Short mmCIF file of C-alpha atoms in Angstrom, two decimals:
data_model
loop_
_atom_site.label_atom_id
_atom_site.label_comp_id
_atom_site.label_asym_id
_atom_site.label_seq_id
_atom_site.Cartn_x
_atom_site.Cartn_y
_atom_site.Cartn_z
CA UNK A 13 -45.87 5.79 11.68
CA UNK A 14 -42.20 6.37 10.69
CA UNK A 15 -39.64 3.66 11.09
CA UNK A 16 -35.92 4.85 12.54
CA UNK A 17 -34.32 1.73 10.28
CA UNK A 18 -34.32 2.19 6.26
CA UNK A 19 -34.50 -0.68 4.59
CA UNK A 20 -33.22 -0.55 1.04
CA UNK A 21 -33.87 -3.55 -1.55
CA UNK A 22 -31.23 -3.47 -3.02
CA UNK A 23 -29.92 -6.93 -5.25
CA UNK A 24 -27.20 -8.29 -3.54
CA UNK A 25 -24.84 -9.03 -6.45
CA UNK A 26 -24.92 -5.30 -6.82
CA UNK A 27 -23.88 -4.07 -2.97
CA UNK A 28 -20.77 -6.94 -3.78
CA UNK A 29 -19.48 -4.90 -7.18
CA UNK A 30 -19.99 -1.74 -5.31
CA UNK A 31 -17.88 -3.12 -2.39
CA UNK A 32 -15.52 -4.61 -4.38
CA UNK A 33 -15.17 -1.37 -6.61
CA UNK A 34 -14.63 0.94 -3.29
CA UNK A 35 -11.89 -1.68 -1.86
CA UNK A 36 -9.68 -2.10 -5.20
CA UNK A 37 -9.95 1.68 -5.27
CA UNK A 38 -9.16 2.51 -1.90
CA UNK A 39 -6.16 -0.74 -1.55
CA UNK A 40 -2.10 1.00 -1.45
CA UNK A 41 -0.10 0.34 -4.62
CA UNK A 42 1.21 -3.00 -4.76
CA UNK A 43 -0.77 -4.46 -2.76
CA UNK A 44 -2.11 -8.06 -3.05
CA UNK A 45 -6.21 -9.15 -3.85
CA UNK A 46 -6.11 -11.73 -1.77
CA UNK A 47 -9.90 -12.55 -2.21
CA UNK A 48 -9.47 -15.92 -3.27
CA UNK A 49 -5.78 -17.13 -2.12
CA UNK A 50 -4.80 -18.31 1.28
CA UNK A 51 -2.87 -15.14 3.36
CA UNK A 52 0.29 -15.00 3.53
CA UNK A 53 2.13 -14.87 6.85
CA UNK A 54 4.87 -11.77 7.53
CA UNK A 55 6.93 -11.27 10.38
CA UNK A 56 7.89 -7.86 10.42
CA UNK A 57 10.93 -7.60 12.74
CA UNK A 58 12.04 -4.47 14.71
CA UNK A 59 13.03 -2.71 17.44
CA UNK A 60 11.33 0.47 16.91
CA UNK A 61 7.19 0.75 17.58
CA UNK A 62 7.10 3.70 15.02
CA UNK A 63 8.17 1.15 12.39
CA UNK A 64 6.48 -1.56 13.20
CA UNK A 65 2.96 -0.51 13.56
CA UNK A 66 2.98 1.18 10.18
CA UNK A 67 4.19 -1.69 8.56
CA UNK A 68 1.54 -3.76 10.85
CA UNK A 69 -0.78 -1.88 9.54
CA UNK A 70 -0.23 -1.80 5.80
CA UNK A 71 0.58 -5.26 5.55
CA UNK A 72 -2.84 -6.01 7.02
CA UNK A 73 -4.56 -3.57 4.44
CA UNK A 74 -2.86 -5.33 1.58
CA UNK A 75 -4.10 -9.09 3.09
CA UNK A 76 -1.39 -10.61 5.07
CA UNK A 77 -1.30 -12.15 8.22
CA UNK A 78 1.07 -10.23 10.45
CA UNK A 79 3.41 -11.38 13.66
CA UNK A 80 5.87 -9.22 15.13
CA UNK A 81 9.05 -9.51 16.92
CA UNK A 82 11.36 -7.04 18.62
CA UNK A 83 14.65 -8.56 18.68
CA UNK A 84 16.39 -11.02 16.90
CA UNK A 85 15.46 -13.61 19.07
CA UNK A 86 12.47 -13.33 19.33
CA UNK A 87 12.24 -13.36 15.51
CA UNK A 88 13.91 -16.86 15.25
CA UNK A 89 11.73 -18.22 17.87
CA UNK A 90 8.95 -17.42 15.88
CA UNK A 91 10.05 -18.61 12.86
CA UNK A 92 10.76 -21.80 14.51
CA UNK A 93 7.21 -21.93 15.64
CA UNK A 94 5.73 -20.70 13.02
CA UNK A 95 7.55 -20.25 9.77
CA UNK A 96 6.28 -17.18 7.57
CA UNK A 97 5.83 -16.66 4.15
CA UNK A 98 8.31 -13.09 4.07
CA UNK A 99 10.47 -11.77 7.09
CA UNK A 100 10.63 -7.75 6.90
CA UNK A 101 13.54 -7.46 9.16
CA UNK A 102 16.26 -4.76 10.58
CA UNK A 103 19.20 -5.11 11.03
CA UNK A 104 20.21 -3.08 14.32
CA UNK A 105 18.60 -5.11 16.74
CA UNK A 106 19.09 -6.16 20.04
CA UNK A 107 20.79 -9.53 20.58
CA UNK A 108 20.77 -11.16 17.75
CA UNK A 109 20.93 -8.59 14.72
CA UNK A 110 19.26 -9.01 11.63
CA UNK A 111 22.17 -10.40 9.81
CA UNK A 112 22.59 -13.25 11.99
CA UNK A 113 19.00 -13.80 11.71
CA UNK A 114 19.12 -13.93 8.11
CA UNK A 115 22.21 -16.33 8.19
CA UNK A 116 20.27 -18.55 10.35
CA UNK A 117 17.33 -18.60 8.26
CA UNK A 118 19.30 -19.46 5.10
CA UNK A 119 21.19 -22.14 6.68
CA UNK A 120 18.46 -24.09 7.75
CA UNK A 121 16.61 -26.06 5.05
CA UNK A 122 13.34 -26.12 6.34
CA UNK A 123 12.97 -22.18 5.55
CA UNK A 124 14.75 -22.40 2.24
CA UNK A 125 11.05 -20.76 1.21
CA UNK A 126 11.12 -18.08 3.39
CA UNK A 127 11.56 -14.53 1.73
CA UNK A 128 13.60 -11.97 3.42
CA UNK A 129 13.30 -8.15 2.96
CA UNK A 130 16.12 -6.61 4.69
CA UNK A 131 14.60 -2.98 6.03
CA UNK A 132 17.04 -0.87 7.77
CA UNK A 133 18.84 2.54 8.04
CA UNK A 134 21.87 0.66 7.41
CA UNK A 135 22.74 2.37 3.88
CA UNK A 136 25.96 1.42 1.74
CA UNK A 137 27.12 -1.11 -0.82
CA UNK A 138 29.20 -2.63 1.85
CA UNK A 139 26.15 -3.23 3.93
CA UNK A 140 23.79 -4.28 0.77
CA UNK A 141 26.31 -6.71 -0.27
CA UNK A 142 26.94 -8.31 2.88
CA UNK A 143 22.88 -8.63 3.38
CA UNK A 144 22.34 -9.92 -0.26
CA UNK A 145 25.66 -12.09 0.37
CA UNK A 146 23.47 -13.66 3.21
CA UNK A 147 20.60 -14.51 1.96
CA UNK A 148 17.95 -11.76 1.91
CA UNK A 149 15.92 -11.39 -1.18
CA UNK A 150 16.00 -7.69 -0.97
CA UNK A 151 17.61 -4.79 0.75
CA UNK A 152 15.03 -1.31 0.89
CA UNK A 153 16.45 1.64 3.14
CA UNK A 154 14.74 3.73 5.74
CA UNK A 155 13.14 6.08 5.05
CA UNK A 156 10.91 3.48 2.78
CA UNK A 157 7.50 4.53 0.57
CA UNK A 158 4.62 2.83 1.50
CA UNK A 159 4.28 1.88 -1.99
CA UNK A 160 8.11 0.19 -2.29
CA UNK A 161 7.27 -1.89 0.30
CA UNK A 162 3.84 -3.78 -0.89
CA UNK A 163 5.45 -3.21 -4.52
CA UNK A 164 8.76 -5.72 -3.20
CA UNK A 165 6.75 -7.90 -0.93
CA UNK A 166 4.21 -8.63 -3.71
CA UNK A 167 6.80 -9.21 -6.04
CA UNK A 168 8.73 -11.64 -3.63
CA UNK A 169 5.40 -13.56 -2.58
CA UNK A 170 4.65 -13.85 -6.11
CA UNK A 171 7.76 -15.47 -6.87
CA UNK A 172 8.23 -19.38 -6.25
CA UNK A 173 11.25 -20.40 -4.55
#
């Protein structure tokens, strides 16, 4: 009589190096092995869906926890909730706009730890300066790579502050 389920005995310790083979190979550039840390935590801040859920997504794929906020606002209410690790955050953004968010950020010790990634259309050395002059950790314009993003989040996680 013929079984519908296959059962395969197969050691255990080798379906692991198989799995773990498959999901270094198949991980985005950059991105973080986060087998044996803790997660970090990323708020990804922005007004657009079309940005955010990408960026959801590939943060997720490279190990992080992931909030998300649509306005400034909301952003510093979560951080005052929950502080994360990194802030991805725009700059054009209703209310409060990413500038003031990063002011507020930097002038309030209890986040002196917090990375911020300024991500934004918002092009121009007067605009980089005034972002770096801020506070953020980095400034990366839209349109971004996939693999500039994980490569400048890793780096900045990696970092201590």
């Amino acid at each position: 009589r013929c079984s519908r389920h296959i059962i395969c005995l197969v050691p255990a310790t080798f379906v692991i190096q198989i799995y773990e083979i498959f999901h270094n190979y198949l991980r985005p550039p950059g991105s973080v092995n986060n087998n044996c840390a803790m997660p970090k935590k990323i708020l990804i801040v922005d007004d657009e869906p079309s940005i955010i859920v990408p960026l959801q997504f590939l943060m997720q794929q490279n190990g992080h926890d992931t909030m998300v906020a649509f306005s400034g606002e909301e952003a510093m209410e979560i951080i005052a909730a929950s502080p994360p690790d990194l802030i991805l955050l725009d700059i054009m953004l209703p209310i409060i706009d990413g500038f003031e968010v990063c002011q507020r950020v930097r002038e309030n010790p209890r986040w002196n730890s917090i990375r911020i990634i300024l991500l934004t259309a918002m092009g121009g050395e007067a605009n980089v300066a005034k972002g770096i002059a801020l506070g953020a950790d980095a400034y990366i314009t839209k349109p971004f790579s996939n693999a500039e993003v994980s490569e400048k989040v890793y780096a900045l996680l990696e970092q201590e502050k």
